[in-house]
Coordinates of C-alpha atoms and ligand atoms in Angstrom, one line a residue:
X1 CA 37.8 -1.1 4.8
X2 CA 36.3 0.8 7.4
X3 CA 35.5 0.7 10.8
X4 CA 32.8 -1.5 12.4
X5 CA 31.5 -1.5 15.7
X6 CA 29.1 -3.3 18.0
X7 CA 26.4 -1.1 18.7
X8 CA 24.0 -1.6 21.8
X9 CA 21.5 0.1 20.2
X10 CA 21.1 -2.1 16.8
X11 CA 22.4 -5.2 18.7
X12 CA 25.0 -5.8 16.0
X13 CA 28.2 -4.5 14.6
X14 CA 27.7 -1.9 11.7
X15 CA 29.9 0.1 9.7
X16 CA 31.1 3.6 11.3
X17 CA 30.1 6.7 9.7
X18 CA 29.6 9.7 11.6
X19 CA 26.6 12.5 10.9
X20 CA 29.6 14.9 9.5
X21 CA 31.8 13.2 7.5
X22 CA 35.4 13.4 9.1
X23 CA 34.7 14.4 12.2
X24 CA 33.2 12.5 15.5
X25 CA 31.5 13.6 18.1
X26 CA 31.9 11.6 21.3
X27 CA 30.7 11.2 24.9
X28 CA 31.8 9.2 27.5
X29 CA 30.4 8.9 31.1
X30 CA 32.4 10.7 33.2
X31 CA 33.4 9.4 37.1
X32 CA 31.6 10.1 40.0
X33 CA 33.7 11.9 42.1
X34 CA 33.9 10.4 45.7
X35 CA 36.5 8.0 45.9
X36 CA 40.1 7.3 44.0
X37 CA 39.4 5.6 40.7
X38 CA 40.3 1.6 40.3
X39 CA 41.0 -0.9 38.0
X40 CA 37.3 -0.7 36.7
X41 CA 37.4 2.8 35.5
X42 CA 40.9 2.3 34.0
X43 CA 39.5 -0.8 31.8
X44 CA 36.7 1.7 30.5
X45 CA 38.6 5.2 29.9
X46 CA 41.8 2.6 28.7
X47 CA 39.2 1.8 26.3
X48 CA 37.6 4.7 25.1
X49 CA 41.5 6.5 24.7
X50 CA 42.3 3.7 22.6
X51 CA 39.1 4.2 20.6
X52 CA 39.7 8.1 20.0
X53 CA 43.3 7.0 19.1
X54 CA 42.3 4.8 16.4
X55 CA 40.3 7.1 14.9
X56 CA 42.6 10.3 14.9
X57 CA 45.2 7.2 13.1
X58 CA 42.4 6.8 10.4
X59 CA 42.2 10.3 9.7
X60 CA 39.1 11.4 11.9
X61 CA 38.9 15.0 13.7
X62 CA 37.3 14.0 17.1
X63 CA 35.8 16.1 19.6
X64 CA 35.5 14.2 23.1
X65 CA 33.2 15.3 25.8
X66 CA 33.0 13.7 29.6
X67 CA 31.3 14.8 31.8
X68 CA 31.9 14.8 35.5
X69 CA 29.0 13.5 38.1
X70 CA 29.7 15.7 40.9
X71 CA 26.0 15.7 42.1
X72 CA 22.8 13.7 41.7
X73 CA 24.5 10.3 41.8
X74 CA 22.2 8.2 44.1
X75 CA 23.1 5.2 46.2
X76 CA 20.7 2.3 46.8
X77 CA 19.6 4.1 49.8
X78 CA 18.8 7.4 47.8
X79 CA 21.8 9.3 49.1
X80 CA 23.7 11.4 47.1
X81 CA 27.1 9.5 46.8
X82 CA 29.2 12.4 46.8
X83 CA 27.2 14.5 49.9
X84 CA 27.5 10.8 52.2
X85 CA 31.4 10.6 51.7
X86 CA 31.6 14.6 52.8
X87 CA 29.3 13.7 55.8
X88 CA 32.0 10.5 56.8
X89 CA 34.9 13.0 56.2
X90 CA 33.3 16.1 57.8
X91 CA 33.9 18.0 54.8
X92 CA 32.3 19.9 51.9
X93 CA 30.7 17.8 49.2
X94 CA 32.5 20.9 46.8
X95 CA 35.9 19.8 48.7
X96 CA 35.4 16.1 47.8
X97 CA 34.4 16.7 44.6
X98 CA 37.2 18.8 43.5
X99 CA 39.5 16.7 45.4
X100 CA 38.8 13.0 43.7
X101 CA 38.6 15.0 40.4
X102 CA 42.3 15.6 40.5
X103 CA 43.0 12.3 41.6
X104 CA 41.1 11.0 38.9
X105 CA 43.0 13.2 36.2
X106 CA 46.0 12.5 38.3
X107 CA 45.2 8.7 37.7
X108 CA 44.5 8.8 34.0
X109 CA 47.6 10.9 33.4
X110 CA 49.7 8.3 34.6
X111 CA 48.0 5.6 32.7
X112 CA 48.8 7.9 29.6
X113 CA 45.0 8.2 28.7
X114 CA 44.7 11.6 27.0
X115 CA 42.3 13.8 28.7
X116 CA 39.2 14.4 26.5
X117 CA 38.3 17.9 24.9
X118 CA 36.5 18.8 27.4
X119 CA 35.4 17.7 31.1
X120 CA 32.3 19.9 31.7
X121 CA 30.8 19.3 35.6
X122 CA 27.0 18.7 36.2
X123 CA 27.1 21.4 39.2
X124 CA 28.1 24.1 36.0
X125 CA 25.1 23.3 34.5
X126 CA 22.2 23.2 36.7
X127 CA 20.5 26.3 34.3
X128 CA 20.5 24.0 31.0
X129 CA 19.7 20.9 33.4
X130 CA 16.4 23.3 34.6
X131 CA 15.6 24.5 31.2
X132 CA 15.5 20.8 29.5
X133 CA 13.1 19.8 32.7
X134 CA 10.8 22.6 31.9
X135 CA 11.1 21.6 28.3
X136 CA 9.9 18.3 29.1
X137 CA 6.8 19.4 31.6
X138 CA 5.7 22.0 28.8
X139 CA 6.0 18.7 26.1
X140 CA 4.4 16.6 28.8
X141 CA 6.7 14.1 29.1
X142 CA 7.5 15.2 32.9
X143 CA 5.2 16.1 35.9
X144 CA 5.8 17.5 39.1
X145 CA 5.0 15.7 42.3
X146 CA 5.6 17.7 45.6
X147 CA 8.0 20.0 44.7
X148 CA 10.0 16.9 42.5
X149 CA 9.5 16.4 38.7
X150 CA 9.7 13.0 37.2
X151 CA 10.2 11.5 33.7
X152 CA 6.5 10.0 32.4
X153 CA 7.8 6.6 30.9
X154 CA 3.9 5.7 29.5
X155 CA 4.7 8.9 27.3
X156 CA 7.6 8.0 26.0
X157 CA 6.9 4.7 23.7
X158 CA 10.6 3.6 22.5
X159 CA 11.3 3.4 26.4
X160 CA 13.4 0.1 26.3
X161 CA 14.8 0.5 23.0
X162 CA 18.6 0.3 24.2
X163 CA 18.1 -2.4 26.7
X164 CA 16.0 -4.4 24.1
X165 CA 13.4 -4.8 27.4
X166 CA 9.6 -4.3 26.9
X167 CA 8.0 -1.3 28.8
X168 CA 7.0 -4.1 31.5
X169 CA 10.0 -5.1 32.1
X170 CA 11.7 -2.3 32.7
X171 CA 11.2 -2.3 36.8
X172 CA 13.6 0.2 38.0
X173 CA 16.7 -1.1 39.2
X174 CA 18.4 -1.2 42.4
X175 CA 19.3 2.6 42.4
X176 CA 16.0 4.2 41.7
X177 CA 13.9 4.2 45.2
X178 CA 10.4 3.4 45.8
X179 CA 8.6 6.3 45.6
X180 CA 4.7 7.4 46.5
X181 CA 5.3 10.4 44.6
X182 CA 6.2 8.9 41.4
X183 CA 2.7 7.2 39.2
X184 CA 4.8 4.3 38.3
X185 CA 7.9 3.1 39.8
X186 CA 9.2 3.3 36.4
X187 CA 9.1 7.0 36.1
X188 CA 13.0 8.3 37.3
X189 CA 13.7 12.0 38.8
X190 CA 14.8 14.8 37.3
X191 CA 14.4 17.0 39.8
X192 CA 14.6 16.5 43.7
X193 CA 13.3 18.1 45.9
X194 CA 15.8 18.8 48.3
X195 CA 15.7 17.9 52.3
X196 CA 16.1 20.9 54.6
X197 CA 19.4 19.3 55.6
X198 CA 20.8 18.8 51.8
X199 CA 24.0 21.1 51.3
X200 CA 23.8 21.1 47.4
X201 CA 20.7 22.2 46.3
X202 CA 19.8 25.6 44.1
X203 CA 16.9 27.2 43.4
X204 CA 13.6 26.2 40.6
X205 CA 10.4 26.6 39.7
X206 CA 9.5 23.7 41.5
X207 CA 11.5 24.3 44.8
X208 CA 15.0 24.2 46.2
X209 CA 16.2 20.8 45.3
X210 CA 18.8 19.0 43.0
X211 CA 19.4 17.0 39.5
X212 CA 18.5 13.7 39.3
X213 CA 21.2 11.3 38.3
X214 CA 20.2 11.1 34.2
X215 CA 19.6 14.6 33.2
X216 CA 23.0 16.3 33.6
X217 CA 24.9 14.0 30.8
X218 CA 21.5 15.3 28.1
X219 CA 21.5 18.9 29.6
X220 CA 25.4 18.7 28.8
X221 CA 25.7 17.1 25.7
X222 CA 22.9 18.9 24.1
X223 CA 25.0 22.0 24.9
X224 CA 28.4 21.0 23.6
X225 CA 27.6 18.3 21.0
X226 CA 24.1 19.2 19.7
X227 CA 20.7 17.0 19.5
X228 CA 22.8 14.7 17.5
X229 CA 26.1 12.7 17.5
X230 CA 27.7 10.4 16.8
X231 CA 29.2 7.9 19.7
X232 CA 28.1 7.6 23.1
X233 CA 30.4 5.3 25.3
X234 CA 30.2 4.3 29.3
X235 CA 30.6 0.7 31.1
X236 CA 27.9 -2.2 30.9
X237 CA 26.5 -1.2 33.8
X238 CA 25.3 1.9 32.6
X239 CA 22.9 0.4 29.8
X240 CA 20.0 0.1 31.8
X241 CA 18.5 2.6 33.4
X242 CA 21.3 5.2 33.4
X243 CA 21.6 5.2 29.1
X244 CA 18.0 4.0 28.6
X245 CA 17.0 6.9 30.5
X246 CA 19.0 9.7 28.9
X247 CA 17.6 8.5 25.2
X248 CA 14.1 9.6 26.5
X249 CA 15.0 13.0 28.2
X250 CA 16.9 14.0 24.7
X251 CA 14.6 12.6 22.1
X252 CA 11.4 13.7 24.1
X253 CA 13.3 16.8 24.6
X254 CA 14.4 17.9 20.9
X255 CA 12.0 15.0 19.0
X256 CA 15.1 14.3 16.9
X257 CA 15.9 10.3 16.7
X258 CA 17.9 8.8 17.1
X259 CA 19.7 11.0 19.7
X260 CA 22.9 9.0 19.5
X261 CA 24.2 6.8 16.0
X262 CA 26.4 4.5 17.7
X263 CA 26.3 3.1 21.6
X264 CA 29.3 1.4 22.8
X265 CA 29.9 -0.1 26.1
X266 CA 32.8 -1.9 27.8
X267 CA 32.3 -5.5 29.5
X268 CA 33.1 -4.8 33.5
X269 CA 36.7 -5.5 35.2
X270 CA 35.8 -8.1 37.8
X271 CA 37.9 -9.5 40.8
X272 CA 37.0 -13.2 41.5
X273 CA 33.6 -13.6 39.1
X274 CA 32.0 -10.4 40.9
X275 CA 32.4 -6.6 39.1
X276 CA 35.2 -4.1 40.8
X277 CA 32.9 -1.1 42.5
X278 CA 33.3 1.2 44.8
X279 CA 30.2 0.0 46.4
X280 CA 31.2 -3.6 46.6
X281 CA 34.5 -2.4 48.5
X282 CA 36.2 -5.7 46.4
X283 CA 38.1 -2.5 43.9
X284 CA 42.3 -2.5 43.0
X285 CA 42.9 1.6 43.7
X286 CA 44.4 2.8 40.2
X287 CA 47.6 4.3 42.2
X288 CA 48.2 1.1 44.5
X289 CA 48.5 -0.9 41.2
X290 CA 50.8 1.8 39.5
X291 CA 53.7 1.1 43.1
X292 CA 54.2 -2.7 41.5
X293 CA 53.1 -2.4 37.7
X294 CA 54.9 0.2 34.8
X295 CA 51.3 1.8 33.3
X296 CA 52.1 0.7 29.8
X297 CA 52.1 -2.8 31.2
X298 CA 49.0 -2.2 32.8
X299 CA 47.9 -0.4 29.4
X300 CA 48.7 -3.8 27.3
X301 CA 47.0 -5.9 30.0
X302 CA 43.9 -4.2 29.0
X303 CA 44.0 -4.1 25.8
X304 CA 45.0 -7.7 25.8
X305 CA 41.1 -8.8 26.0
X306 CA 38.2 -7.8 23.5
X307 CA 36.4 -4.4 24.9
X308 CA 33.1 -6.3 25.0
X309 CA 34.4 -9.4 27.5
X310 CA 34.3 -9.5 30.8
X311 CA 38.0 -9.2 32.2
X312 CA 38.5 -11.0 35.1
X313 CA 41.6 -9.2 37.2
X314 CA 44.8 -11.6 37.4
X315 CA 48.3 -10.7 38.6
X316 CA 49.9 -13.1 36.7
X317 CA 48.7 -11.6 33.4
X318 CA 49.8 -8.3 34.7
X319 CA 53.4 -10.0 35.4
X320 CA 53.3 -11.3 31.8
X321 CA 52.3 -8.2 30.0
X322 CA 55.5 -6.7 31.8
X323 CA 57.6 -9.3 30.3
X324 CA 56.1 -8.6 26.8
X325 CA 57.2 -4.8 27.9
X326 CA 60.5 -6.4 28.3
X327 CA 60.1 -7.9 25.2
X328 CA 58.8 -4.6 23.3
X329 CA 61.8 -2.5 24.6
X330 CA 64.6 -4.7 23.9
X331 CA 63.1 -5.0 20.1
X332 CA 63.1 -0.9 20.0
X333 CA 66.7 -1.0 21.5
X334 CA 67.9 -3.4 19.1
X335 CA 66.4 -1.2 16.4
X336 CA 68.0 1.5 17.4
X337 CA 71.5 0.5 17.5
X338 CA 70.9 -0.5 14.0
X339 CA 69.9 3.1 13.2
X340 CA 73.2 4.3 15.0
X341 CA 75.0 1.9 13.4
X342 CA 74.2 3.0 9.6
X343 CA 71.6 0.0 8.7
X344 CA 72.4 -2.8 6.4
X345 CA 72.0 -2.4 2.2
X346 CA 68.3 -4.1 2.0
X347 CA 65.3 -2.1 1.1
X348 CA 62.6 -4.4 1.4
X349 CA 60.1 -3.4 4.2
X350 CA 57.3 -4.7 2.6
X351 CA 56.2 -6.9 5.7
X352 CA 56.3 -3.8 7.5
X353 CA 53.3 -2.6 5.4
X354 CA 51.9 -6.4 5.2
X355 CA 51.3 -6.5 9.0
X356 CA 50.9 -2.7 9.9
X357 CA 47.5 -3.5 6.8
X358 CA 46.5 -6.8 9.0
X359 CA 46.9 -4.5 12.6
X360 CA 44.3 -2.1 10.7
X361 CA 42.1 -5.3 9.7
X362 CA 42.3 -6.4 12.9
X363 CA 41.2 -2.5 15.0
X364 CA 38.2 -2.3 11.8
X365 CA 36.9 -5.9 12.9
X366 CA 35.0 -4.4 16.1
X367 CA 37.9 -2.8 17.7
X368 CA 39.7 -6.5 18.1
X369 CA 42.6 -5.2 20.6
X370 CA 44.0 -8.8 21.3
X371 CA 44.4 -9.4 17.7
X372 CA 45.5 -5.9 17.0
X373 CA 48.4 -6.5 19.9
X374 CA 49.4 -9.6 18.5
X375 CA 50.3 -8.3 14.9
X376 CA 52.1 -5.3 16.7
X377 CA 54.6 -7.3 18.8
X378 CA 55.0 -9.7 15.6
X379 CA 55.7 -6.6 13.5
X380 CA 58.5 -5.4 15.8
X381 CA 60.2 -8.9 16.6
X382 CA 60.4 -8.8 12.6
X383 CA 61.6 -5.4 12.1
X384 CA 64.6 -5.8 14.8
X385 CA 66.1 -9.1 13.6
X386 CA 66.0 -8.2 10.6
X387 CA 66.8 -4.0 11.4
X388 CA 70.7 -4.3 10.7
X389 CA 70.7 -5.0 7.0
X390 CA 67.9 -2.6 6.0
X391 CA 68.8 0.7 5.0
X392 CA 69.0 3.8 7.2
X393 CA 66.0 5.2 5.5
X394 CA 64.0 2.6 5.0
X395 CA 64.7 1.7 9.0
X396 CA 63.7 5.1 9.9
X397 CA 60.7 4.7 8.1
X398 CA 59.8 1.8 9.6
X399 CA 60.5 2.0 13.1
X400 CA 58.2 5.5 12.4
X401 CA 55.2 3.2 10.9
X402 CA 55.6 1.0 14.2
X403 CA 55.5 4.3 16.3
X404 CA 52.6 4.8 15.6
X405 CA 50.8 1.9 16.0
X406 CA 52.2 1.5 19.6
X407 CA 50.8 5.0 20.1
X408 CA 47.2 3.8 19.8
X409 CA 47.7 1.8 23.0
X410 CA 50.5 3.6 24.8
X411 CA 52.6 0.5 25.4
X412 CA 55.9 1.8 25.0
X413 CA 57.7 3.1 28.3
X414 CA 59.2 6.5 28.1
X415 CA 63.0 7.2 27.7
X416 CA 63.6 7.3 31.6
X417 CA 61.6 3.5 32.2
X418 CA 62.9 2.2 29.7
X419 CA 66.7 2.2 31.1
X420 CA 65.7 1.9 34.3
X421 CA 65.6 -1.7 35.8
X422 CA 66.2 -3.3 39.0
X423 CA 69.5 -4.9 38.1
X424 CA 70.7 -1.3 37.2
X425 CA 69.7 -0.1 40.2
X426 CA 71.2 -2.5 42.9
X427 CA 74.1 -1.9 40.9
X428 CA 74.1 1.5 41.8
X429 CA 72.6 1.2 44.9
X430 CA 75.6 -1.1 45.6
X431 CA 78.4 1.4 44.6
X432 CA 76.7 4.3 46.3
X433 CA 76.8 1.9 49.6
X434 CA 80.9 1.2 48.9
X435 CA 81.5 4.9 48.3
X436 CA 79.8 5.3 51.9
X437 CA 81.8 2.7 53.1
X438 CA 84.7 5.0 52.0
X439 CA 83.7 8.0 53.9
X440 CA 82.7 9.3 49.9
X441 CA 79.4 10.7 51.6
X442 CA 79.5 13.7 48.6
X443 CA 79.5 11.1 45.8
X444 CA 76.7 9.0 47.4
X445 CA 74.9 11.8 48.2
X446 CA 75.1 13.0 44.8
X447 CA 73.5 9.3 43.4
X448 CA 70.8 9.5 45.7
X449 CA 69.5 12.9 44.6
X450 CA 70.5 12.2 40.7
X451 CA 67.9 9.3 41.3
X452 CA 65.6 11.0 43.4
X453 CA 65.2 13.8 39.6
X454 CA 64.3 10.8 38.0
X455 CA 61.5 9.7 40.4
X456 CA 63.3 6.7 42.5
X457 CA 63.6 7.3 46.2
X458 CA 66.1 5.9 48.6
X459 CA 65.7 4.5 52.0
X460 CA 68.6 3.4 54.6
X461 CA 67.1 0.8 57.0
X462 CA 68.5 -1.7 59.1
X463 CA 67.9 -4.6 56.7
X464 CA 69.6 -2.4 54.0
X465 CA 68.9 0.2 51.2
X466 CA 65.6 0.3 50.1
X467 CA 64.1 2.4 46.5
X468 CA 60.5 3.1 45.8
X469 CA 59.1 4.9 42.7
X470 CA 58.1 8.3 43.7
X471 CA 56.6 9.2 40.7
X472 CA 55.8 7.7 37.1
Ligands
AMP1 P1 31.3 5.6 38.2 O1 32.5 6.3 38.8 O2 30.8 4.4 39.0 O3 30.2 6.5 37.9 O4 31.8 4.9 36.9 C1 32.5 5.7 35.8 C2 32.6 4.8 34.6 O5 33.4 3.6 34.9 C3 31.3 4.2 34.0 O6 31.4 4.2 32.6 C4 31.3 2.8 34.6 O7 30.5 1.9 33.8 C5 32.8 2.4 34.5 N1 33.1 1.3 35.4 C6 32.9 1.3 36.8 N2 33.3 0.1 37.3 C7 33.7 -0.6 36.3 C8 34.2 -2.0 36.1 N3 34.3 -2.8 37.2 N4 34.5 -2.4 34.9 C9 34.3 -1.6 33.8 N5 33.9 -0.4 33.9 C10 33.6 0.1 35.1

């Protein structure tokens, strides 16, 4: 079988297969970098790591560009997102960017999502972002209005083709202003014409000003990916007008169609109904989440619903994906005392095959993660009870065909986690406090900084001895 996907753009799910046979070519909507990343941009990027994992499993080469919004990003007001935070924190929009950047690698690292090929930033581009605007004017699909330019929609007929909405309907949303400069409120920026005040603006042939909020992801990909790939990925929300939008700078641009094969987009994280946004002020900060939940449990929780549902944030799935973690881990344990102990004389793993094919089935039937999941944690409940009469070989094989389906969703906690719980560690937290009690302040000393190397912290306080992850 092969692959299929839901695509936006068809409405439907269709078979993969890329423009180059082998090989994808992928880009994701990178953050906007003002603020620490939550729960929202972990369901998305969780996703789209999962996706690229799949796909190296089944053989494909994949090449994975985001981008990163560090200008251009309007709020419903019209201000730059990123220049407004600087302004509140009397600091340089450069210096905010650069700063929420790390903590958004900082944040994915720790969720164990692989950082994509390449992270190329819109401010490094403002020369391609300038040529593909005077591209457009000289194809006439743009015009300049005092100093800004603007994407003509009336020129562009298949506006509406990813947000299946007729031209009429296609009123601009919420973040594109009202503008007496534009000939229909349809029309979005690509150039702005910047306020005296503006810090980030650079010179054009129109006048000192900045990139509208579409053009940078088209001025980027065309660069690194070409006038054609194959997946373009990015949250719900970004459908209509941020996607739609993009499809008519590139295809007006190169007049190749369509620009992108396959457009995939992730159902929202919401907290009580509503989505999780910065703006809405209602968002679960990626790190907060990380002091009471292991990431791979957080990793399984979001896998554990389809890409395209809505996921509705609960603590109580989150406390039951740790127990499946539990679960997961005392399975691999078991099966590896059966490897230390020599295995048993049967060499049947046949059902190791059986399910790893239905996993597969399950990934090719529109990415079906819950399913996928489901078949995993049956596979390795099978494999350790029945671990210590299979052969040493055969064992080693299998645990290595498991391996690599847990790899896809990085569920399984590394060495140092998965020995670490908190009965273990009142334990020791317990003989450290005799030994102090003995006047052994040497020994105890020595615990607390042998724990402190492995990232748990100790605190004396009144009330007792308190430990804190200090880092994952
Ligand atoms: P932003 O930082 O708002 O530009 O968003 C970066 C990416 O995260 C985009 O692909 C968004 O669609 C996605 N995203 C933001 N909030 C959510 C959410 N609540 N649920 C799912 N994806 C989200």
């Amino acid at each position: 079988m092969t692959l299929r996907i839901y695509n936006t753009l068809s409405n439907s799910i269709e078979e993969f297969h890329p423009i180059q046979e082998g090989k994808v070519k992928m880009f994701v909507c990178g953050p906007t970098v003002y603020d620490d990343p939550h729960l929202g941009h972990a369901r998305t990027y969780s996703f789209f790591d999962v996706l690229v994992r799949f796909l190296k499993f089944s053989g494909y080469e994949v090449f994975y560009v985001m981008n990163v919004t560090d200008v251009g990003h309007l709020t419903e007001e019209g201000e730059d997102k990123i220049i407004k935070r600087a302004g509140s924190l009397g600091k340089h929009p450069m210096e905010i960017a650069d700063y929420y950047l790390w903590r958004f690698l900082e944040a994915m690292d720790k969720l164990r999502i692989a950082r994509p090929s390449m992270m190329p930033r819109a401010t490094g581009h403002i020369p391609e972002i300038i040529e593909q605007v005077s591209t457009l004017i000289n194809k006439g699909y743009a015009y300049i209005s005092n100093g800004s330019v603007y994407f003509d929609v009336s020129k562009f007929k298949d506006y509406g083709k990813l947000s299946h909405k007729k031209i009429e309907e296609l009123l601009p949303g919420a973040r594109v202003e009202i503008n007496p400069e534009k000939k229909d409120p349809r029309d979005f920026a690509l150039w702005i014409k910047a306020e005296k005040s503006h810090i980030m603006k650079w010179n054009s042939p129109w006048s000192v000003g900045y990139p509208g909020w579409h053009i940078e992801d088209t001025a980027i990909a065309l660069k690194y990916l070409g006038s054609q790939y194959d997946i373009h990925g990015g949250g719900i929300d970004l459908v209509f007008p941020h996607h739609e939008a993009e499809i008519a700078q590139a295809e007006a641009t190169t007049g190749i169609k369509p620009y992108v094969k396959y457009w995939i987009h992730t159902g929202f994280l919401t907290i009580r109904g509503e989505k999780m946004a910065k703006s809405l002020g209602n968002f679960i900060v990626i790190f907060d989440l990380l002091e009471k939940y292991r990431a791979e449990a957080i990793r399984l929780y979001l896998s554990s619903t389809h890409f395209r549902k809505p996921l509705d944030f609960d603590e109580k799935e989150l406390d039951r994906a740790e127990n499946r973690i539990n679960d997961l881990v005392n399975n691999i344990l078991a099966i590896d005392d059966a490897i230390k102990d020599g295995g048993g004389n049967s060499s049947d793993i046949s059902f190791v095959y059986d399910l790893k094919n239905k996993f597969v089935d399950a990934m090719e039937d529109n990415m079906n993660t819950p399913l996928a999941l489901q078949v995993f944690f049956k596979l390795l409940e099978n494999l350790a009870s029945k671990s210590s009469g299979i052969t040493l070989n055969k064992l080693i094989e299998a645990k290595q065909e498991t391996t690599k389906l847990s790899d896809i969703f990085q569920i399984v906690p590394k060495e140092s986690t998965i020995v670490l719980s908190e009965e273990i560690l009142s334990i020791l937290i317990e003989i450290r406090n005799k030994l102090r009690a003995m006047g052994n302040y040497q020994l105890a000393d020595e615990i607390r900084e042998k724990l402190k190397n492995v990232g748990i912290a100790l605190e004396d306080t009144k009330s007792g001895t308190k430990w804190k992850i200090v880092r994952g």
